[in-house]
Short mmCIF file of C-alpha atoms in Angstrom, two decimals:
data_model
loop_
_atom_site.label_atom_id
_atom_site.label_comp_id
_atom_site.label_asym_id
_atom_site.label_seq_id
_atom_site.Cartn_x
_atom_site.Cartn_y
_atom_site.Cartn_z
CA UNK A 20 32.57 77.81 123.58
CA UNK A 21 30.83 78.17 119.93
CA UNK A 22 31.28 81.75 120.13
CA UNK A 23 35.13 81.78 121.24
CA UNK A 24 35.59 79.47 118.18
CA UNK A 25 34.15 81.44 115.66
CA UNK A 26 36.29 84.45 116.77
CA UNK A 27 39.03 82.75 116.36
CA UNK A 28 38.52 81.34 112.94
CA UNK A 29 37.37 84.92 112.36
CA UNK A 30 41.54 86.18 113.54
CA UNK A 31 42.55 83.57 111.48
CA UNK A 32 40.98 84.37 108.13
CA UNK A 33 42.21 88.20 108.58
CA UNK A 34 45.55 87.49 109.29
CA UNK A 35 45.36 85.26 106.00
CA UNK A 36 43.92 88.36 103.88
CA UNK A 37 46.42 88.63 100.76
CA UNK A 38 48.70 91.56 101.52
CA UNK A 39 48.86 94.46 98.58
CA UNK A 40 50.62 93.43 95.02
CA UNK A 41 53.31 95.94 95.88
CA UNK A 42 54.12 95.57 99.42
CA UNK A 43 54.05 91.82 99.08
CA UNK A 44 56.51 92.27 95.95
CA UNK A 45 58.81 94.73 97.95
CA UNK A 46 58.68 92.04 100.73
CA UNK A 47 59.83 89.42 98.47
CA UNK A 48 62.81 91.44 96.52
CA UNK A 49 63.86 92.30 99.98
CA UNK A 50 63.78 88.52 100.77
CA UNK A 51 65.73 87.50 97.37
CA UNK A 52 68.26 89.95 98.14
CA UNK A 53 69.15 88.89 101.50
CA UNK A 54 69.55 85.18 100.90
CA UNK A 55 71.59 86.04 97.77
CA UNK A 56 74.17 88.44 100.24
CA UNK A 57 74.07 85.35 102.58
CA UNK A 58 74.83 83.05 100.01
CA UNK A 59 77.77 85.03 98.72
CA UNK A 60 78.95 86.25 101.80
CA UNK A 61 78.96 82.28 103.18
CA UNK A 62 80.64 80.73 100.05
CA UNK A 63 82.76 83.24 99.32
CA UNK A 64 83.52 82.84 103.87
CA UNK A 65 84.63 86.68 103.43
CA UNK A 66 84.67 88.36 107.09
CA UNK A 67 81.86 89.69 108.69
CA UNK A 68 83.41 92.99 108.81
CA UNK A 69 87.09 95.16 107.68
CA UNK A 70 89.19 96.63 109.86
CA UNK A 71 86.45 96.67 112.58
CA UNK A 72 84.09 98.85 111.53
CA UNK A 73 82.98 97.95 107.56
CA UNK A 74 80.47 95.54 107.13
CA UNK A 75 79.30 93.49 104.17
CA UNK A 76 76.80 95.56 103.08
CA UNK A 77 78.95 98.79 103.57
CA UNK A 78 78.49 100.44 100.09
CA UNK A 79 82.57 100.98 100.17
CA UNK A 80 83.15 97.60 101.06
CA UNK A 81 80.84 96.38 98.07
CA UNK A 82 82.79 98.37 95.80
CA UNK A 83 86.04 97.10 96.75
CA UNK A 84 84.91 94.04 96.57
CA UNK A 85 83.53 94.43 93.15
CA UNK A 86 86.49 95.85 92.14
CA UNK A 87 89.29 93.50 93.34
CA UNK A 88 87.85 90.50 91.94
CA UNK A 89 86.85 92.16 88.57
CA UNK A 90 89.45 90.47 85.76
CA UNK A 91 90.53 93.60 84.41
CA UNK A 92 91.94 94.92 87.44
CA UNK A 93 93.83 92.04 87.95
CA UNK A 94 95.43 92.31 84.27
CA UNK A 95 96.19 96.25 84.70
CA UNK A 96 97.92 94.95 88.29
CA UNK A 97 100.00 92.28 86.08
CA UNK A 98 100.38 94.91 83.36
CA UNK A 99 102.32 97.69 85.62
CA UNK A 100 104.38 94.63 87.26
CA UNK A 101 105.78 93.96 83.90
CA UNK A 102 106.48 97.63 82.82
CA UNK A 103 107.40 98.16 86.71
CA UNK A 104 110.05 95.46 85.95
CA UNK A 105 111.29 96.92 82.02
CA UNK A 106 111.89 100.61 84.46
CA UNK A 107 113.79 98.73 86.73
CA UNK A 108 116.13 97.14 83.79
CA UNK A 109 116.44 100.21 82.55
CA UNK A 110 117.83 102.23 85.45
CA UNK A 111 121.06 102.94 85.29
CA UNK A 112 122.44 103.64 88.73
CA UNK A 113 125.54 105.97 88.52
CA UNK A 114 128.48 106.69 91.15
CA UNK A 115 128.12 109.24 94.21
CA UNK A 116 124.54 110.43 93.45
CA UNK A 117 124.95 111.10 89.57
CA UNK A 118 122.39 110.77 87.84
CA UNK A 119 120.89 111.90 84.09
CA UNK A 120 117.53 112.43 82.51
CA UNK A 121 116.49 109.17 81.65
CA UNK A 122 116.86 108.30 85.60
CA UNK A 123 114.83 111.23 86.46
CA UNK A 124 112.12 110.12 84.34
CA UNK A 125 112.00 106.59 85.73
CA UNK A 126 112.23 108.11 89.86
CA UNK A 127 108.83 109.90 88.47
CA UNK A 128 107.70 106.80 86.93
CA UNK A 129 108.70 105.05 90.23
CA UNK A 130 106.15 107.16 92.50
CA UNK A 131 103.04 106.30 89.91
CA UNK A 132 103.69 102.48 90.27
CA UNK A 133 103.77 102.94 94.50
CA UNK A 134 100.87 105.09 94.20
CA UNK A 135 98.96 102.55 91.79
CA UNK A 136 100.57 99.37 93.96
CA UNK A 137 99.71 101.04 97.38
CA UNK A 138 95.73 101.67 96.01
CA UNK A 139 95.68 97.86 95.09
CA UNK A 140 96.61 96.63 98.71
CA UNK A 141 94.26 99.40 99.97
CA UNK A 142 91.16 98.07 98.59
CA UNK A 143 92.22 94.46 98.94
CA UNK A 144 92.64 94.96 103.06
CA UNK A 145 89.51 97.03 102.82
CA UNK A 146 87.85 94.02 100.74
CA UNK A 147 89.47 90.99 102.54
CA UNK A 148 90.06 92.53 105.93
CA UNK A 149 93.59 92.77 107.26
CA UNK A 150 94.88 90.02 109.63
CA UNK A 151 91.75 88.71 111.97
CA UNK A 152 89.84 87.01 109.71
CA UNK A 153 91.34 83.63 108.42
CA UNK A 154 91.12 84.42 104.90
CA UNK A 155 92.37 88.04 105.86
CA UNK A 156 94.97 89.59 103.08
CA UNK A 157 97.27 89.26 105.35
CA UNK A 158 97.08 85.81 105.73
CA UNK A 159 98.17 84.36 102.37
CA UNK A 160 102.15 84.46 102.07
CA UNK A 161 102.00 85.87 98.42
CA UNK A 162 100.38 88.53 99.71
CA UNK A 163 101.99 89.31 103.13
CA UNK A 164 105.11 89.81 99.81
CA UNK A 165 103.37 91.93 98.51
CA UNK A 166 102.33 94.18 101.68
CA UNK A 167 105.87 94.12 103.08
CA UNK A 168 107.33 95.28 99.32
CA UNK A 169 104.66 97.93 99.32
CA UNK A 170 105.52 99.14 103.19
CA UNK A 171 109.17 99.24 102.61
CA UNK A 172 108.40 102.02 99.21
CA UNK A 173 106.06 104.00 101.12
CA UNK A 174 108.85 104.25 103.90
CA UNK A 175 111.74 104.43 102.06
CA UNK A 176 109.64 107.56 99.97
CA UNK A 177 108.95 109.16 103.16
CA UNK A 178 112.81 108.91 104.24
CA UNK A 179 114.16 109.87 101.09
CA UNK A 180 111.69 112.97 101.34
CA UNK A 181 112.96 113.72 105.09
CA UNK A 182 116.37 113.82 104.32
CA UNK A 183 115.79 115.84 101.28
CA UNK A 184 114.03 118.61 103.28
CA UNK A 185 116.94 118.10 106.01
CA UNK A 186 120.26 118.22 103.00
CA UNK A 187 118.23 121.59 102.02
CA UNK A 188 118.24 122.74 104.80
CA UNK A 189 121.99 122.13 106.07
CA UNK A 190 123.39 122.86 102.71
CA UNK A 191 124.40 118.78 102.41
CA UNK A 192 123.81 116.77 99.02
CA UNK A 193 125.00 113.75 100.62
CA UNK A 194 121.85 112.26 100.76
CA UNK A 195 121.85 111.03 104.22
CA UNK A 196 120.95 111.45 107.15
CA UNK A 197 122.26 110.23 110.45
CA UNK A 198 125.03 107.66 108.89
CA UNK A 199 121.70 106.16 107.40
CA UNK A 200 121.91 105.74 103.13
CA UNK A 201 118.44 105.65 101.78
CA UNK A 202 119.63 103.62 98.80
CA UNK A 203 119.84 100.77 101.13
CA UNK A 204 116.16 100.44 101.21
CA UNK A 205 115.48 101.29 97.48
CA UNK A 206 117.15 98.39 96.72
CA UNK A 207 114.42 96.68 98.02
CA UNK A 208 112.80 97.49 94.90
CA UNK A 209 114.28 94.79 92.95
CA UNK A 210 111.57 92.25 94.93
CA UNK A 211 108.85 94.07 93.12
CA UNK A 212 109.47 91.43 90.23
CA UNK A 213 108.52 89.00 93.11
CA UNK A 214 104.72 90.34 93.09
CA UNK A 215 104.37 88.36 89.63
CA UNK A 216 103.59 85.25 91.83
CA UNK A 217 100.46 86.42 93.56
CA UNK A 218 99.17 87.12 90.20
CA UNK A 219 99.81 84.34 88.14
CA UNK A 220 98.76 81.14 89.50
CA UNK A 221 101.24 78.85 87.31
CA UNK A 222 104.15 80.67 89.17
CA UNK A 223 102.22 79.79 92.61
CA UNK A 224 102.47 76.07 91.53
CA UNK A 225 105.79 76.03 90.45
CA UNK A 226 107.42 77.88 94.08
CA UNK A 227 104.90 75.78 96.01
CA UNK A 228 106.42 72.39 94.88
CA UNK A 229 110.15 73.95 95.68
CA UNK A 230 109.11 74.62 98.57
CA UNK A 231 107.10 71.41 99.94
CA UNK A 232 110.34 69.60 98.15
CA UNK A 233 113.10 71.65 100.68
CA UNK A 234 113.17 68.17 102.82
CA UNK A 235 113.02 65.92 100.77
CA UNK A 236 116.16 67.96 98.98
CA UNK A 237 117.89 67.72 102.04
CA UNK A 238 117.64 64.10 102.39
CA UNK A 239 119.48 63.90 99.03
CA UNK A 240 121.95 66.34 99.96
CA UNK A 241 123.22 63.95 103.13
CA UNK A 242 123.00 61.15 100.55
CA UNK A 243 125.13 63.17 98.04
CA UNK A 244 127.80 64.10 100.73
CA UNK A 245 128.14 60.48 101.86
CA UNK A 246 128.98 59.69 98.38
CA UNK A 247 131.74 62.76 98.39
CA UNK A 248 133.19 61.34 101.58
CA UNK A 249 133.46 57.83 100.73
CA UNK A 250 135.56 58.85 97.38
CA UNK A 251 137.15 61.55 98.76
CA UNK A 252 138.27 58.90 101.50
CA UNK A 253 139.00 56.54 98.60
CA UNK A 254 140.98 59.13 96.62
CA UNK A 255 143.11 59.49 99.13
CA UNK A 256 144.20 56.19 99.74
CA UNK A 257 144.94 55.64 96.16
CA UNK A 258 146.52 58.74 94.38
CA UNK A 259 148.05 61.37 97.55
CA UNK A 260 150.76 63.09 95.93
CA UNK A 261 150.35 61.82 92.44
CA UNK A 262 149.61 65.00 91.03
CA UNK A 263 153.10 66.48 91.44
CA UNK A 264 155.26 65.46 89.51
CA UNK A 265 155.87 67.11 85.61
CA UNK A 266 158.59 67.39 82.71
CA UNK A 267 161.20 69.99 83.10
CA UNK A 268 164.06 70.81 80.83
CA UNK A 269 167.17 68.72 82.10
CA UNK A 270 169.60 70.76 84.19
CA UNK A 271 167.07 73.56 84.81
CA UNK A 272 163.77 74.39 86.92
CA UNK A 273 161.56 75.10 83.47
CA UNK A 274 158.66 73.33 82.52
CA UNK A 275 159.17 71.84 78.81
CA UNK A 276 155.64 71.56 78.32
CA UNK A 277 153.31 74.68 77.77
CA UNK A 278 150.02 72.98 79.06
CA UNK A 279 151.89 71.07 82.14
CA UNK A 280 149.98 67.49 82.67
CA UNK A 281 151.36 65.17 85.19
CA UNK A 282 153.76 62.23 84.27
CA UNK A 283 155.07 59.03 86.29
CA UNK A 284 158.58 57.78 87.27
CA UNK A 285 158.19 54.19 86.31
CA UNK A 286 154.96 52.21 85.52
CA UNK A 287 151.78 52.64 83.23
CA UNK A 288 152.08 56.13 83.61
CA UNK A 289 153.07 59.10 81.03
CA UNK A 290 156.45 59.32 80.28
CA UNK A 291 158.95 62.22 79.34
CA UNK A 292 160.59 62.60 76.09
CA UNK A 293 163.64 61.26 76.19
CA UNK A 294 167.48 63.21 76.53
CA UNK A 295 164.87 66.08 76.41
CA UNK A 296 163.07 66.24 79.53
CA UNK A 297 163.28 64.16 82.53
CA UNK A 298 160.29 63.62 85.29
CA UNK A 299 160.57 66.00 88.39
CA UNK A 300 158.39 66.65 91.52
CA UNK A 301 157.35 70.22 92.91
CA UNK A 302 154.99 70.83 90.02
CA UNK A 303 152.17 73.01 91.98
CA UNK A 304 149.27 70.20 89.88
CA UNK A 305 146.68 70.97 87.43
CA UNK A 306 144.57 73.88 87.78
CA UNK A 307 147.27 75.74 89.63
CA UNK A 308 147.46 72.87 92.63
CA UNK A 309 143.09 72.94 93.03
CA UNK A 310 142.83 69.58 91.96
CA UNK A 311 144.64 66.98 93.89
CA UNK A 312 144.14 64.38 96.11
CA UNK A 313 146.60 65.64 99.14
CA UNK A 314 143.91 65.96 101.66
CA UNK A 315 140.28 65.71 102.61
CA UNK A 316 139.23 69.13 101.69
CA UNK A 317 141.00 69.04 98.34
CA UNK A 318 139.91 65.48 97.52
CA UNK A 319 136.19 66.65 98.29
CA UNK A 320 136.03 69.48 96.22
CA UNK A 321 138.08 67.21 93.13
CA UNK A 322 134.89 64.78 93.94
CA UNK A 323 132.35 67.76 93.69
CA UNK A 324 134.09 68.70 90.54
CA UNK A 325 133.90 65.40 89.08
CA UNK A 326 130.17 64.35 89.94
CA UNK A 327 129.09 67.85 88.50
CA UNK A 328 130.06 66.40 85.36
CA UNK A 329 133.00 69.51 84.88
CA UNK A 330 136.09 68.72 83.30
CA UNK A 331 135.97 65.10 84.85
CA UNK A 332 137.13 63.93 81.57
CA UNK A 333 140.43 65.95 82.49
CA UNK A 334 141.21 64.87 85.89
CA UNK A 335 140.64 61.15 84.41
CA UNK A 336 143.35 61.79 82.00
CA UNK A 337 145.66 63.50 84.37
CA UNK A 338 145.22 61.01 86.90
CA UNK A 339 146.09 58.13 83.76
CA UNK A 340 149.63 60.14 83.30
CA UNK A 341 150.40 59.83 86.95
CA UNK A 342 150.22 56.44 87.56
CA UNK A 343 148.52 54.58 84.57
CA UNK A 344 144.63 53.71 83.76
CA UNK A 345 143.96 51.05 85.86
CA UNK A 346 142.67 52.25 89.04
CA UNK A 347 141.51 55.88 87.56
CA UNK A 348 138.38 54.74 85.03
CA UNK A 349 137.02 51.73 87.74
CA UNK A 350 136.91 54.93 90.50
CA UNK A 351 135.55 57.69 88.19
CA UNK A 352 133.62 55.89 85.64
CA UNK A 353 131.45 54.54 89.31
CA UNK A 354 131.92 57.56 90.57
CA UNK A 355 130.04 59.34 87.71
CA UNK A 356 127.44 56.66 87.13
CA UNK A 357 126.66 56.43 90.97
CA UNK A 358 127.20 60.06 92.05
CA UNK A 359 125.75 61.93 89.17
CA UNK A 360 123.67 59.46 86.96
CA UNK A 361 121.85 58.55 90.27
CA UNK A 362 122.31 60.43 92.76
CA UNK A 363 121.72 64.07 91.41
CA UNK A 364 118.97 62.67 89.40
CA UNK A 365 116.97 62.35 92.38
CA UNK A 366 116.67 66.08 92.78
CA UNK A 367 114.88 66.10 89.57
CA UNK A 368 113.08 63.10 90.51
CA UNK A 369 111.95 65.14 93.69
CA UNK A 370 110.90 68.01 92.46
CA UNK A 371 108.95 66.64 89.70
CA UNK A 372 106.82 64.46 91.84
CA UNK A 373 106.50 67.57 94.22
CA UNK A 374 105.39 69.76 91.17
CA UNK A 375 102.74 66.88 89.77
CA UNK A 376 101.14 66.94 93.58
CA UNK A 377 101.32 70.98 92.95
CA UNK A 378 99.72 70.97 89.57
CA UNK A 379 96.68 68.43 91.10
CA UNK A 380 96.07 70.57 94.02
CA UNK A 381 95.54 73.64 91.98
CA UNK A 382 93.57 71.63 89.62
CA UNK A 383 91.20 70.52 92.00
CA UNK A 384 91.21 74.34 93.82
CA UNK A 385 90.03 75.54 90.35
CA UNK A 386 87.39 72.53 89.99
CA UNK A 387 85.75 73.21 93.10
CA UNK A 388 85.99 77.07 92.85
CA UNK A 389 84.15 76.95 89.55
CA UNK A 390 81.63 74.34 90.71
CA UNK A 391 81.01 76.99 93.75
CA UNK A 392 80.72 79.46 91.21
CA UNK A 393 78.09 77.17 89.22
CA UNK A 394 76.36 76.21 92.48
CA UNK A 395 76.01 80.18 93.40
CA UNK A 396 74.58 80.93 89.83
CA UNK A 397 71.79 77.95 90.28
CA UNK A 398 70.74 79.13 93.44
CA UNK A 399 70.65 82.85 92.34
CA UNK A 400 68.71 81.68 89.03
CA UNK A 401 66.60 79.46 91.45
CA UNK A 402 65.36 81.72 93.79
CA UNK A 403 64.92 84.62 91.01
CA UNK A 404 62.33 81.86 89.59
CA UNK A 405 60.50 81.53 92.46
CA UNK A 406 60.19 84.93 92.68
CA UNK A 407 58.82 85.61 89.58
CA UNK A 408 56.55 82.46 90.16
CA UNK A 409 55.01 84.09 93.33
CA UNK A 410 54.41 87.21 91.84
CA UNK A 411 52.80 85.81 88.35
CA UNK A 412 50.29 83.88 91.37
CA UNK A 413 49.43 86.95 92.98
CA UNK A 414 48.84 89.60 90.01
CA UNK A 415 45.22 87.64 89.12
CA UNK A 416 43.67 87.98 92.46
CA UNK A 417 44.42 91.18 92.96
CA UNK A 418 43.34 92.35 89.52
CA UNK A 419 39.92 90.70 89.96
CA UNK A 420 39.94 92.68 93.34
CA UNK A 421 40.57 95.68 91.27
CA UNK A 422 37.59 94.70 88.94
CA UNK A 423 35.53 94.01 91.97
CA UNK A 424 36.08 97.72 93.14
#
């Protein structure tokens, strides 16, 4: 029993022999490195692996990585948006396939922003993966824009090459091919603009809170056409064919007036100049017969006119000469206090409160993104420390080893 202990103690003691200085400082850089991949790789919560087959420690991966997230790239990607746009202002498209110089140079200019647009999605699906993953570049909507924009130039290249080669062939300068017009799909072009928003994150907040406020909108769009109803319903009950009647020339079918308003046969209302003019119907009504009250559809769209606050001063007065001011300022004073003061307010009202809840959320995205960041660094910082402390520890023992020998 004595003897089976002292072997033992004797394993034990040369298992705990210190290992060489540089194998055991190999082991620990190898150890560092690892837990700093796994760190990134688990609060960053990139995919495992790309398109199947790249890893995280692919050396191509890496790089695309690296180079996706590094600033500058993402200023030269905002850069060629903008100049991408200032080509597209200046194209000047020109009847039945004419075209000029200037155009040429802007089609060549064209194929260097696909080329420099279609690298950028490359190495972000190549980074990011492409659909599996949850936060796959697919994924995000601003960037499932910006893959579809990118798809539809790269095919609508490859077409326009196709039936070049196939016109050349034939002898045709139509430019198409099959009943199929290639400029249908370059038009897609103009959404290149669009690709703004997945790089600047201000324009992100501002289409997120129109978007979260689509129903709430609607809800104020049934309110506002219940308010057009009721006064269209209202306008007709008080002032049906009171937009009719005008001054004409006695004797003859002339108007005497060269701005026509409305005028009344007897009341409150405007009356004609006397042994001049005399009050007549068939008058078609102001705005060449648009604005009346002689049915529901007309009476709505007078209502729309009026609560959008354009040239309700106008129909006020009109409706005054036709039968006096009594009824007309009660019904369109309320109507513009209640239907536009109020009621069309709300949509700002809406959208505000949407864009506040916007502007948080991003905030607080950006608060806990940098304290991730912050939280990486310490760690990183942390375990280079207690690297360095482990091998300050084991440089004396082996130098008095070395002095030993």
């Amino acid at each position: 029993i004595d003897a089976a202990r002292q072997a033992k103690a004797a394993q034990s003691m040369s298992t705990t022999e210190p290992l060489p200085v540089g194998s055991l400082s190999q082991k620990k850089r190898q150890q560092y490195a690892k837990s700093k991949k796994q760190g990134g790789s688990s609060t960053n919560n990139r995919p495992t692996r790309a398109l199947f087959c790249l890893s995280l420690n692919n050396p191509i991966r890496r790089a695309c990585i690296s180079i996706v997230e590094w600033k500058p790239f993402d200023i030269f990607i905002l850069v060629a948006i903008f100049a991408n746009c200032v080509a597209l202002a200046v194209y000047i498209p020109f009847p039945e396939d004419d075209s000029n110089s200037t155009n040429h140079n802007l089609e060549t200019v064209e194929y260097a922003f696909l080329i420099v647009f279609t690298i950028e999605t490359f190495l972000k699906i190549v980074a990011y993966g492409l659909v599996m993953h949850p936060n796959a570049y697919v994924r995000n909507g601003w960037n499932l824009l910006d893959f579809v924009i990118v798809i539809v130039g790269l095919f609508s290249v490859a077409l326009e090459q196709l039936t070049t080669k196939e016109a050349e062939g034939e002898n045709h300068s139509s430019g198409k091919s099959g009943g199929f017009d290639v400029k249908a799909l370059r038009a897609f072009r103009v959404l290149r603009p669009l690709r703004l928003v997945s790089g600047v994150p201000s324009l992100q907040v501002v289409l997120n809170s129109i978007i979260k406020a689509m129903v709430p909108l609607l809800h104020i769009a049934l309110l506002v056409l219940f308010v057009i109803i009721i006064y269209a319903i209202i306008g007709l009950e008080l002032f049906v064919g009171k937009m009719h009647k005008s001054c004409y020339f006695i004797g003859t079918d002339l108007l005497s007036e060269e701005e026509s308003a409305p005028c009344a046969f007897s009341g409150n209302g405007r009356v004609c100049p006397v042994n001049v003019s005399e009050c007549r119907t068939g008058w078609a009504g102001p705005n060449g017969g648009i604005t009346n009250f002689d049915n529901f559809a007309f009476a709505m769209l007078t209502v729309f006119q009026c609560i959008t606050m354009e040239g309700w001063t106008d129909v006020l007065y009109w409706m005054n000469d036709a039968i006096g001011c009594e009824w007309p300022w009660v019904y369109f004073v309320s109507l513009i206090i209640l239907g536009s003061f109020f009621v069309l307010n709300l949509v700002l009202g809406v959208l505000s409160g949407e864009f506040s809840k916007e502007r948080e959320k991003a905030k607080a995205r950006g608060d806990f993104q940098k304290l991730r960041e912050k939280q990486q660094l310490e760690e990183d910082l942390k375990g280079y420390l207690d690297w360095i402390t482990q091998a300050e520890d084991i440089d004396p023992e082996n130098e008095e080893e070395g002095d030993e020998e």
